[in-house]
CSV table of C-alpha atoms in Angstrom, one decimal:
chain,number,residue,atom,x,y,z
M,27,UNK,CA,0.1,0.0,-0.1
M,28,UNK,CA,1.0,3.6,-0.7
M,29,UNK,CA,1.9,6.0,2.2
M,30,UNK,CA,-1.0,8.6,3.0
M,31,UNK,CA,-1.7,11.3,5.5
M,32,UNK,CA,-4.2,13.7,6.8
M,33,UNK,CA,-3.6,16.2,9.2
M,34,UNK,CA,-4.5,19.4,10.9
M,35,UNK,CA,-1.6,21.7,11.8
M,36,UNK,CA,-2.9,23.8,14.6
M,37,UNK,CA,0.2,24.5,16.5
M,38,UNK,CA,1.5,27.7,18.0
M,39,UNK,CA,3.8,30.3,16.5
M,40,UNK,CA,6.6,29.3,18.8
M,41,UNK,CA,6.6,25.7,17.9
M,42,UNK,CA,9.5,24.2,16.1
M,43,UNK,CA,9.8,21.8,13.1
M,44,UNK,CA,12.8,20.6,11.1
M,45,UNK,CA,12.5,18.4,8.2
M,46,UNK,CA,15.6,16.7,7.0
M,47,UNK,CA,16.7,14.9,3.7
M,48,UNK,CA,19.1,12.2,4.7
M,49,UNK,CA,22.2,11.4,2.4
M,50,UNK,CA,23.0,7.9,1.2
M,51,UNK,CA,25.9,7.8,3.6
M,52,UNK,CA,23.6,8.7,6.5
M,53,UNK,CA,21.1,6.2,5.8
M,54,UNK,CA,23.7,3.6,5.6
M,55,UNK,CA,25.7,4.4,8.7
M,56,UNK,CA,23.6,6.2,11.1
M,57,UNK,CA,20.4,6.5,12.9
M,58,UNK,CA,19.1,9.7,11.4
M,59,UNK,CA,16.3,12.2,11.9
M,60,UNK,CA,13.6,12.4,9.3
M,61,UNK,CA,11.6,15.3,11.2
M,62,UNK,CA,11.9,16.6,14.7
M,63,UNK,CA,9.9,19.4,16.5
M,64,UNK,CA,8.5,20.8,19.7
M,65,UNK,CA,4.8,21.6,19.4
M,66,UNK,CA,2.1,23.3,21.4
M,67,UNK,CA,-0.9,21.9,19.4
M,68,UNK,CA,-4.4,23.1,20.0
M,69,UNK,CA,-7.9,21.6,19.0
M,70,UNK,CA,-8.5,20.5,16.2
M,71,UNK,CA,-4.7,19.3,15.7
M,72,UNK,CA,-4.5,15.8,14.5
M,73,UNK,CA,-2.5,13.5,12.3
M,74,UNK,CA,-3.7,10.3,10.7
M,75,UNK,CA,-1.5,8.3,8.5
M,76,UNK,CA,-0.2,4.8,7.1
M,77,UNK,CA,2.7,3.3,5.4
M,78,UNK,CA,5.3,5.7,6.3
M,79,UNK,CA,8.7,4.2,6.8
M,80,UNK,CA,9.5,5.9,10.0
M,81,UNK,CA,9.5,5.4,13.8
M,82,UNK,CA,7.9,8.3,15.9
M,83,UNK,CA,8.6,9.1,19.4
M,84,UNK,CA,6.4,11.6,21.3
M,85,UNK,CA,7.1,12.8,24.8
M,86,UNK,CA,4.2,15.0,26.4
M,87,UNK,CA,5.0,17.8,28.7
M,88,UNK,CA,1.5,19.2,29.2
M,89,UNK,CA,-1.9,19.0,28.0
M,90,UNK,CA,-3.6,15.9,26.6
M,91,UNK,CA,-3.5,13.8,23.5
M,92,UNK,CA,-5.2,10.6,22.3
M,93,UNK,CA,-3.6,8.1,20.2
M,94,UNK,CA,-5.2,5.3,18.3
M,95,UNK,CA,-2.9,2.6,17.3
M,96,UNK,CA,-3.1,-1.1,16.6
M,97,UNK,CA,-6.8,-1.0,17.3
M,98,UNK,CA,-6.2,0.5,20.8
M,99,UNK,CA,-7.2,4.0,22.0
M,100,UNK,CA,-4.8,5.6,24.6
M,101,UNK,CA,-5.1,8.9,26.4
M,102,UNK,CA,-1.7,10.6,26.5
M,103,UNK,CA,-1.0,12.8,29.5
M,104,UNK,CA,2.0,14.8,30.7
M,105,UNK,CA,4.8,12.6,31.3
M,106,UNK,CA,3.7,9.9,28.7
M,107,UNK,CA,5.7,8.7,25.9
M,108,UNK,CA,4.8,6.7,22.9
M,109,UNK,CA,6.9,5.1,20.4
M,110,UNK,CA,5.2,3.8,17.1
M,111,UNK,CA,5.9,2.2,13.8
M,112,UNK,CA,4.4,4.7,11.2
M,113,UNK,CA,4.0,2.0,8.7
M,114,UNK,CA,1.0,1.0,10.6
M,115,UNK,CA,-2.2,2.9,10.7
M,116,UNK,CA,-2.2,5.6,13.6
M,117,UNK,CA,-4.2,8.5,14.5
M,118,UNK,CA,-3.4,11.0,17.2
M,119,UNK,CA,-5.0,14.4,18.2
M,120,UNK,CA,-5.2,16.9,20.9
M,121,UNK,CA,-8.2,16.4,23.4
M,122,UNK,CA,-7.5,19.0,25.9
M,123,UNK,CA,-8.8,22.5,26.2
M,124,UNK,CA,-5.3,23.7,26.6
M,125,UNK,CA,-2.6,22.8,24.0
M,126,UNK,CA,-1.0,19.7,23.8
M,127,UNK,CA,2.7,20.4,24.4
M,128,UNK,CA,5.2,17.7,23.1
M,129,UNK,CA,8.5,17.0,22.0
M,130,UNK,CA,8.5,14.6,19.0
M,131,UNK,CA,11.0,13.2,16.5
M,132,UNK,CA,10.7,10.7,13.6
M,133,UNK,CA,13.9,8.4,13.1
M,134,UNK,CA,15.1,5.8,11.0
M,135,UNK,CA,18.1,3.7,10.2
M,136,UNK,CA,20.7,1.5,12.1
M,137,UNK,CA,19.0,-0.5,14.8
M,138,UNK,CA,15.9,1.3,15.1
M,139,UNK,CA,13.7,-1.6,14.5
M,140,UNK,CA,15.5,-3.6,17.1
M,141,UNK,CA,15.0,-0.7,19.7
M,142,UNK,CA,11.4,-0.5,18.8
M,143,UNK,CA,10.6,-4.3,19.2
M,144,UNK,CA,12.7,-4.2,22.6
M,145,UNK,CA,10.4,-1.3,23.5
M,146,UNK,CA,7.1,-2.9,22.9
M,147,UNK,CA,8.1,-6.3,24.3
M,148,UNK,CA,5.7,-5.7,27.1
M,149,UNK,CA,2.9,-5.2,24.6
M,150,UNK,CA,2.6,-1.5,25.1
M,151,UNK,CA,3.7,1.3,22.8
M,152,UNK,CA,3.4,3.9,25.6
M,153,UNK,CA,4.6,4.4,29.3
M,154,UNK,CA,4.5,7.1,31.8
M,155,UNK,CA,7.8,8.2,33.3
M,156,UNK,CA,8.3,8.0,37.0
M,157,UNK,CA,10.8,11.0,37.1
M,158,UNK,CA,9.9,14.3,38.5
M,159,UNK,CA,10.2,17.6,36.7
M,160,UNK,CA,9.5,16.9,33.2
M,161,UNK,CA,11.6,19.5,31.6
M,162,UNK,CA,14.6,17.9,33.5
M,163,UNK,CA,13.7,14.5,32.1
M,164,UNK,CA,16.7,13.1,30.2
M,165,UNK,CA,14.3,12.2,27.2
M,166,UNK,CA,13.2,16.0,26.9
M,167,UNK,CA,16.9,17.1,27.2
M,168,UNK,CA,18.0,14.8,24.5
M,169,UNK,CA,15.3,15.8,22.0
M,170,UNK,CA,16.2,19.4,22.8
M,171,UNK,CA,19.9,18.7,22.2
M,172,UNK,CA,18.8,17.2,18.9
M,173,UNK,CA,16.7,20.2,18.1
M,174,UNK,CA,19.6,22.8,18.7
M,175,UNK,CA,21.7,20.6,16.2
M,176,UNK,CA,19.3,21.1,13.4
M,177,UNK,CA,19.4,24.9,13.9
M,178,UNK,CA,22.8,25.4,12.2
M,179,UNK,CA,23.8,22.2,10.6
M,180,UNK,CA,27.3,21.3,9.6
M,181,UNK,CA,29.4,18.4,8.5
M,182,UNK,CA,29.3,17.0,12.1
M,183,UNK,CA,25.7,17.3,12.7
M,184,UNK,CA,24.8,13.9,11.3
M,185,UNK,CA,27.3,12.2,13.4
M,186,UNK,CA,26.3,14.0,16.5
M,187,UNK,CA,22.5,13.4,16.1
M,188,UNK,CA,23.0,9.7,15.5
M,189,UNK,CA,25.0,9.5,18.9
M,190,UNK,CA,22.1,11.5,20.5
M,191,UNK,CA,19.4,9.2,19.0
M,192,UNK,CA,21.1,6.1,20.2
M,193,UNK,CA,21.1,7.8,23.5
M,194,UNK,CA,17.5,8.6,23.4
M,195,UNK,CA,16.5,5.0,22.4
M,196,UNK,CA,18.5,3.7,25.4
M,197,UNK,CA,16.9,6.2,27.6
M,198,UNK,CA,13.4,5.3,26.6
M,199,UNK,CA,14.2,1.5,27.4
M,200,UNK,CA,15.8,2.5,30.8
M,201,UNK,CA,13.0,4.5,31.9
M,202,UNK,CA,10.2,2.2,30.6
M,203,UNK,CA,11.5,-0.8,32.3
M,204,UNK,CA,12.5,1.2,35.4
M,205,UNK,CA,16.3,0.7,35.0
M,206,UNK,CA,17.0,4.2,35.5
M,207,UNK,CA,18.6,3.6,38.8
M,208,UNK,CA,21.8,4.5,40.3
M,209,UNK,CA,24.3,2.1,41.7
M,210,UNK,CA,23.3,3.3,45.4
M,211,UNK,CA,19.8,2.1,44.5
M,212,UNK,CA,20.8,-1.7,44.2
M,213,UNK,CA,19.8,-3.6,47.4
M,214,UNK,CA,22.6,-5.0,49.5
M,215,UNK,CA,21.2,-8.6,49.0
M,216,UNK,CA,21.4,-8.3,45.3
M,217,UNK,CA,24.9,-7.3,45.4
M,218,UNK,CA,25.7,-10.1,47.9
M,219,UNK,CA,23.8,-12.5,45.6
M,220,UNK,CA,26.1,-11.4,42.6
M,221,UNK,CA,29.3,-11.7,44.8
M,222,UNK,CA,28.4,-15.1,45.8
M,223,UNK,CA,27.8,-16.3,42.1
M,224,UNK,CA,30.9,-14.5,40.9
M,225,UNK,CA,32.9,-16.5,43.6
M,226,UNK,CA,31.2,-19.8,43.2
M,227,UNK,CA,30.0,-19.9,39.5
M,228,UNK,CA,31.7,-23.2,38.9
M,229,UNK,CA,29.6,-24.8,41.8
M,230,UNK,CA,26.0,-25.9,41.7
M,231,UNK,CA,23.7,-22.8,42.5
M,232,UNK,CA,20.0,-23.2,42.7
M,233,UNK,CA,17.2,-20.9,43.5
M,234,UNK,CA,16.3,-22.9,46.5
M,235,UNK,CA,19.9,-22.3,47.9
M,236,UNK,CA,19.7,-18.5,47.1
M,237,UNK,CA,16.3,-18.5,48.9
M,238,UNK,CA,17.7,-20.2,51.9
M,239,UNK,CA,20.9,-18.0,52.1
M,240,UNK,CA,19.2,-14.7,51.6
M,241,UNK,CA,15.9,-15.4,53.5
M,242,UNK,CA,13.7,-14.1,50.7
M,243,UNK,CA,11.0,-15.8,48.3
M,244,UNK,CA,13.0,-17.1,45.2
M,245,UNK,CA,10.6,-15.3,42.8
M,246,UNK,CA,11.4,-12.0,44.7
M,247,UNK,CA,15.2,-12.7,44.3
M,248,UNK,CA,14.9,-13.4,40.6
M,249,UNK,CA,12.7,-10.3,40.1
M,250,UNK,CA,15.2,-8.0,41.9
M,251,UNK,CA,18.3,-9.6,40.4
M,252,UNK,CA,16.9,-9.4,36.9
M,253,UNK,CA,16.0,-5.8,37.5
M,254,UNK,CA,19.3,-4.5,38.9
M,255,UNK,CA,21.9,-7.0,37.3
M,256,UNK,CA,20.1,-7.5,34.0
M,257,UNK,CA,19.5,-11.2,34.0
M,258,UNK,CA,18.1,-13.9,36.2
M,259,UNK,CA,20.7,-15.3,38.8
M,260,UNK,CA,20.9,-18.8,37.0
M,261,UNK,CA,21.4,-17.1,33.6
M,262,UNK,CA,24.1,-14.8,35.0
M,263,UNK,CA,25.8,-17.8,36.4
M,264,UNK,CA,25.7,-19.4,33.0
M,265,UNK,CA,27.1,-16.3,31.6
M,266,UNK,CA,30.1,-16.4,34.0
M,267,UNK,CA,30.7,-19.9,33.2
M,268,UNK,CA,30.6,-19.5,29.2
M,269,UNK,CA,32.8,-16.4,29.7
M,270,UNK,CA,35.4,-18.6,31.6
M,271,UNK,CA,35.2,-21.3,29.2
M,272,UNK,CA,36.0,-18.8,26.3
M,273,UNK,CA,39.1,-17.7,28.2
M,274,UNK,CA,40.3,-21.3,28.7
M,275,UNK,CA,39.5,-22.2,24.9
M,276,UNK,CA,41.6,-19.2,23.9
M,277,UNK,CA,44.6,-19.3,26.4
M,278,UNK,CA,44.9,-22.8,27.5
M,279,UNK,CA,45.5,-26.3,26.0
M,280,UNK,CA,42.8,-28.0,28.0
M,281,UNK,CA,40.5,-30.4,26.1
M,282,UNK,CA,36.9,-29.6,25.7
M,283,UNK,CA,36.0,-32.1,28.4
M,284,UNK,CA,38.5,-30.6,30.8
M,285,UNK,CA,37.2,-27.3,30.3
M,286,UNK,CA,33.6,-28.6,30.8
M,287,UNK,CA,34.5,-30.0,34.1
M,288,UNK,CA,36.5,-26.8,35.1
M,289,UNK,CA,33.5,-24.7,34.8
M,290,UNK,CA,31.2,-27.2,36.8
M,291,UNK,CA,29.4,-29.0,33.9
M,292,UNK,CA,30.1,-32.8,34.0
M,293,UNK,CA,28.1,-33.4,30.9
M,294,UNK,CA,30.4,-32.5,28.0
M,295,UNK,CA,27.8,-32.8,25.2
M,296,UNK,CA,25.5,-30.6,27.2
M,297,UNK,CA,28.3,-28.1,27.7
M,298,UNK,CA,29.0,-28.2,23.9
M,299,UNK,CA,25.3,-27.5,23.2
M,300,UNK,CA,25.0,-24.7,25.8
M,301,UNK,CA,28.2,-23.0,24.7
M,302,UNK,CA,26.9,-23.0,20.8
M,303,UNK,CA,23.5,-21.7,21.8
M,304,UNK,CA,25.1,-18.7,23.8
M,305,UNK,CA,28.1,-18.0,21.4
M,306,UNK,CA,26.9,-19.2,17.9
M,307,UNK,CA,29.9,-21.6,17.5
M,308,UNK,CA,30.9,-25.1,19.1
M,309,UNK,CA,33.7,-24.9,21.6
M,310,UNK,CA,36.1,-26.5,19.1
M,311,UNK,CA,35.1,-24.0,16.2
M,312,UNK,CA,35.3,-21.0,18.6
M,313,UNK,CA,39.0,-22.2,19.7
M,314,UNK,CA,39.9,-22.5,15.9
M,315,UNK,CA,38.5,-19.0,15.1
M,316,UNK,CA,40.1,-17.3,17.9
M,317,UNK,CA,43.4,-18.9,17.6
M,318,UNK,CA,43.5,-18.1,14.0
M,319,UNK,CA,43.1,-14.3,14.5
């Protein structure tokens, strides 16, 4: 199907909008901006479109909008972010008496699709940031930096914009999945769990053992460890084992069986299957590839 769009451009005179035309090099190398802006959009502002090769991110500062996307109608309020694939049908509009104030950016290129799919893995294209002070939110600040770059573009602008877009995409995931924490926020028992696994990753470690050691429900332990460390405890242990196995494959003359035993896996065939599932190569192929470099 062909791209089509209907819209009403009822935005204020102090609103900003930049439309970019990317070069072939930019499309091949970078995340790049197609359009970007800051709007105070009053009724009857709306956009309705489909089949546009673009990803749209909107961050609401004040007022209210309504998004209809993938058959779902969502009210968008201050602090809300949505991230949509504009190839799919979408309709969004102002519904508040005051203007819908928003930052917005159309992006494409590089790993945009992968970030989009990670963003929607919980089934939602929207989220509300928990950070206070919307004008100090990193999402707003990054888009403001991108807007400033467009005012007087030069030979570095595409490079700088790509860096900021990557930072923006990371920030969306950090805030949506509540990973925008500092190291001081990590509970002591999570740090202690990580230290135990780091020290004893070659030994059998079960959730039941962690539950008994840290006096917390194993499901709570898995949830907290996953949030703050980035993977469940057992997956973290497996990663430690695989990393150690890679080191031994590169820098020792131990056999595959000896390495399997050294990392705490008695079944060599299972170790080989596990290693290939994590690395993409069998242990012997990995050793040959690394030693041939």
